[in-house]
Amino acid sequence: MRILVVLADPDPSGFCHSVADRMNTSLKARGHDVVLRDLCAEGFRSAMSSDERAAYHGDDPALDPAVRAHAADVASAEALVFVYPTALTTLPAILKGWLERVMLPGVAFVFNSRHKVRPGLTHVRHVVGVATYPTGRAATMIANDNGRRTLTRALRLSTGLRTRVRWLALHPGDTATDGRRQLALTAVDELARRL
Amino acid sequence: MRVLVVSYHPLEGSFTAATTARVLDTLARSGRHTIRHRDLHADGQTAAWTTPPDPPGSGPTPVADLRWCEAIVFVYPTWWSGQPAALTGWLQSTLAELTDRHDGSHTARPLRNVRRFAAVTSHGSSKLVNVAQGEGGKRVLSRGLRSRCHPLARMSWIALYGIDRSTTRSRDRFLDRITRRLGSW
């Protein structure tokens, strides 16, 4: 299966880097065709430019070559895997920017004649998320876990509801010690095994 | 009140530009406020996780703005069910800077000075679709941001849904709604 792993961790020493590496090796070991995209290492620009916004509803909204490359990865992917640390209850800005700039009309969705959004990612059969949280389970739930909602609900309107969602939430207790972090990486292996 | 208006849209002729103008006009007319306006697109916010420190003499930093204000109005288009990345990045980086104390400890409520804030935003899709999406944008502010403000801080949600199928009349009504809601501040 062709799988796109999107890593968005602005902290170079962050645990999400270990998670993405483990996901990458684990998926490859199972014979999957994996593309790992580290947005921060690539220096992916998160804010949409004026030109990009102006071209958004046009015939060719992907102006930036980097965006076109990402869009091609998305177009051929059967599974999307997101790895990110939660900030202010939601996705890090760079990952939100990736959604806005790469998941364009024609890539992620199309507008029908009545200006309604119709799914464009029906080839994506799995959406997987591994997120770390600065707060415990209860506080994350109260805050609505907006990053997860964005990827498993807003994005899932583009993939179609038949797409399977798997989520691994890592709260502070899950990454507190070396032993716990090893356990967390084992859970990542398990996620990879189920894909 | 000292009101900070934070607006974002990459295009000059956008509806968000019109709502920003209405917000500023409404607040100025009441005569009770001192207003500071930050346009994140004009300021070149690239929504990196951490913004480089502003060069000396370039005026108040985002951190200084947030320390100064008693109320905030966010004006932005809702994209992918939430705040655009530029605004998300501005919030995340300034809050991270405000939260970390110099001695390495953290403060839970770095924005205790903020007692009121509002979101003025437009959605392409309907309210129903946004609810199905989990209302991420609304909750980032009403739960995430509010938990960093004064314990009694109140939020006003002033949202236009279905802008893709709106008419001049419905947009005008929305602008009047802004005047009504913010006129009482």
Short mmCIF file of N, CA, C and O in Angstrom, two decimals, chain B residues 15-58:
data_model
loop_
_atom_site.label_atom_id
_atom_site.label_comp_id
_atom_site.label_asym_id
_atom_site.label_seq_id
_atom_site.Cartn_x
_atom_site.Cartn_y
_atom_site.Cartn_z
N PHE B 15 -13.93 39.63 1.91
CA PHE B 15 -15.02 39.97 2.83
C PHE B 15 -14.47 40.17 4.24
O PHE B 15 -14.99 40.98 5.01
N THR B 16 -13.40 39.43 4.58
CA THR B 16 -12.78 39.62 5.90
C THR B 16 -12.26 41.05 6.05
O THR B 16 -12.32 41.63 7.14
N ALA B 17 -11.78 41.64 4.94
CA ALA B 17 -11.34 43.04 5.00
C ALA B 17 -12.52 43.95 5.34
O ALA B 17 -12.40 44.88 6.14
N ALA B 18 -13.69 43.64 4.76
CA ALA B 18 -14.88 44.44 5.04
C ALA B 18 -15.32 44.27 6.49
O ALA B 18 -15.69 45.24 7.16
N THR B 19 -15.26 43.01 7.00
CA THR B 19 -15.67 42.80 8.39
C THR B 19 -14.67 43.47 9.34
O THR B 19 -15.07 44.05 10.35
N THR B 20 -13.37 43.44 8.99
CA THR B 20 -12.37 44.10 9.83
C THR B 20 -12.66 45.59 9.91
O THR B 20 -12.62 46.19 10.99
N ALA B 21 -12.97 46.19 8.75
CA ALA B 21 -13.28 47.63 8.73
C ALA B 21 -14.48 47.92 9.62
O ALA B 21 -14.49 48.90 10.38
N ARG B 22 -15.50 47.03 9.55
CA ARG B 22 -16.70 47.25 10.36
C ARG B 22 -16.39 47.12 11.86
O ARG B 22 -16.88 47.89 12.67
N VAL B 23 -15.55 46.13 12.20
CA VAL B 23 -15.16 45.94 13.60
C VAL B 23 -14.46 47.19 14.12
O VAL B 23 -14.80 47.72 15.19
N LEU B 24 -13.48 47.68 13.35
CA LEU B 24 -12.71 48.85 13.80
C LEU B 24 -13.61 50.07 13.92
O LEU B 24 -13.52 50.85 14.88
N ASP B 25 -14.52 50.23 12.94
CA ASP B 25 -15.43 51.37 12.94
C ASP B 25 -16.36 51.33 14.16
O ASP B 25 -16.54 52.33 14.86
N THR B 26 -16.92 50.13 14.42
CA THR B 26 -17.84 49.99 15.55
C THR B 26 -17.15 50.31 16.87
O THR B 26 -17.69 51.03 17.72
N LEU B 27 -15.95 49.79 17.04
CA LEU B 27 -15.23 50.01 18.29
C LEU B 27 -14.85 51.49 18.44
O LEU B 27 -14.94 52.06 19.53
N ALA B 28 -14.45 52.12 17.33
CA ALA B 28 -14.04 53.53 17.39
C ALA B 28 -15.23 54.43 17.70
O ALA B 28 -15.12 55.38 18.47
N ARG B 29 -16.39 54.11 17.12
CA ARG B 29 -17.58 54.94 17.31
C ARG B 29 -18.04 55.01 18.76
O ARG B 29 -18.58 56.03 19.20
N SER B 30 -17.86 53.90 19.49
CA SER B 30 -18.37 53.89 20.86
C SER B 30 -17.58 54.88 21.72
O SER B 30 -18.09 55.35 22.74
N GLY B 31 -16.36 55.20 21.34
CA GLY B 31 -15.59 56.20 22.06
C GLY B 31 -15.06 55.74 23.40
O GLY B 31 -14.47 56.51 24.14
N ARG B 32 -15.29 54.48 23.75
CA ARG B 32 -14.87 54.01 25.07
C ARG B 32 -13.56 53.24 25.02
O ARG B 32 -13.09 52.80 26.06
N HIS B 33 -13.03 53.00 23.83
CA HIS B 33 -11.91 52.07 23.73
C HIS B 33 -10.64 52.71 23.18
O HIS B 33 -10.69 53.68 22.43
N THR B 34 -9.53 52.14 23.60
CA THR B 34 -8.25 52.41 22.93
C THR B 34 -8.00 51.19 22.06
O THR B 34 -8.07 50.06 22.56
N ILE B 35 -7.73 51.39 20.77
CA ILE B 35 -7.69 50.26 19.85
C ILE B 35 -6.29 50.10 19.26
O ILE B 35 -5.63 51.08 18.90
N ARG B 36 -5.85 48.86 19.19
CA ARG B 36 -4.65 48.52 18.44
C ARG B 36 -5.04 47.48 17.40
O ARG B 36 -5.71 46.51 17.75
N HIS B 37 -4.63 47.68 16.17
CA HIS B 37 -4.99 46.74 15.11
C HIS B 37 -3.73 46.08 14.57
O HIS B 37 -2.76 46.74 14.23
N ARG B 38 -3.75 44.76 14.50
CA ARG B 38 -2.65 44.01 13.87
C ARG B 38 -3.21 43.21 12.71
O ARG B 38 -4.09 42.37 12.91
N ASP B 39 -2.69 43.47 11.51
CA ASP B 39 -3.07 42.71 10.33
C ASP B 39 -1.95 41.71 10.07
O ASP B 39 -0.86 42.08 9.65
N LEU B 40 -2.22 40.43 10.33
CA LEU B 40 -1.14 39.43 10.29
C LEU B 40 -0.59 39.24 8.89
O LEU B 40 0.58 38.93 8.71
N HIS B 41 -1.43 39.43 7.88
CA HIS B 41 -0.91 39.28 6.53
C HIS B 41 0.02 40.44 6.19
O HIS B 41 1.13 40.24 5.68
N ALA B 42 -0.40 41.66 6.53
CA ALA B 42 0.43 42.83 6.25
C ALA B 42 1.72 42.77 7.06
O ALA B 42 2.78 43.22 6.61
N ASP B 43 1.64 42.21 8.26
CA ASP B 43 2.83 42.12 9.12
C ASP B 43 3.76 41.00 8.67
O ASP B 43 4.81 40.78 9.29
N GLY B 44 3.37 40.24 7.64
CA GLY B 44 4.24 39.20 7.12
C GLY B 44 4.37 38.00 8.02
O GLY B 44 5.41 37.35 8.06
N GLN B 45 3.32 37.69 8.76
CA GLN B 45 3.34 36.52 9.63
C GLN B 45 3.43 35.25 8.79
O GLN B 45 2.58 34.99 7.95
N THR B 46 4.48 34.48 8.97
CA THR B 46 4.64 33.29 8.15
C THR B 46 4.19 32.04 8.87
O THR B 46 4.35 30.94 8.36
N ALA B 47 3.63 32.23 10.07
CA ALA B 47 3.07 31.10 10.80
C ALA B 47 4.08 30.02 11.10
O ALA B 47 3.78 28.84 11.09
N ALA B 48 5.29 30.42 11.32
CA ALA B 48 6.27 29.46 11.84
C ALA B 48 5.91 29.19 13.29
O ALA B 48 5.12 29.91 13.89
N TRP B 49 6.47 28.16 13.84
CA TRP B 49 6.13 27.84 15.22
C TRP B 49 6.57 28.98 16.13
O TRP B 49 5.85 29.47 16.97
N THR B 50 7.82 29.39 15.99
CA THR B 50 8.27 30.53 16.76
C THR B 50 8.67 31.65 15.80
O THR B 50 9.38 31.43 14.85
N THR B 51 8.18 32.82 16.08
CA THR B 51 8.55 33.96 15.25
C THR B 51 9.89 34.49 15.74
O THR B 51 10.14 34.50 16.93
N PRO B 52 10.76 34.91 14.84
CA PRO B 52 12.00 35.52 15.31
C PRO B 52 11.68 36.81 16.05
O PRO B 52 10.68 37.46 15.74
N PRO B 53 12.48 37.18 17.05
CA PRO B 53 12.18 38.39 17.79
C PRO B 53 12.20 39.61 16.87
O PRO B 53 13.02 39.70 15.97
N ASP B 54 11.26 40.51 17.07
CA ASP B 54 11.20 41.71 16.23
C ASP B 54 12.45 42.55 16.44
O ASP B 54 12.96 42.63 17.54
N PRO B 55 12.95 43.16 15.36
CA PRO B 55 14.12 44.02 15.52
C PRO B 55 13.77 45.20 16.43
O PRO B 55 12.62 45.65 16.45
N PRO B 56 14.75 45.70 17.20
CA PRO B 56 14.45 46.79 18.11
C PRO B 56 13.93 48.00 17.34
O PRO B 56 14.38 48.29 16.23
N GLY B 57 12.97 48.69 17.93
CA GLY B 57 12.44 49.90 17.30
C GLY B 57 11.33 49.63 16.31
O GLY B 57 10.84 50.54 15.67
N SER B 58 10.91 48.35 16.17
CA SER B 58 9.88 48.06 15.19
C SER B 58 8.48 48.11 15.80
O SER B 58 7.52 47.64 15.22
#
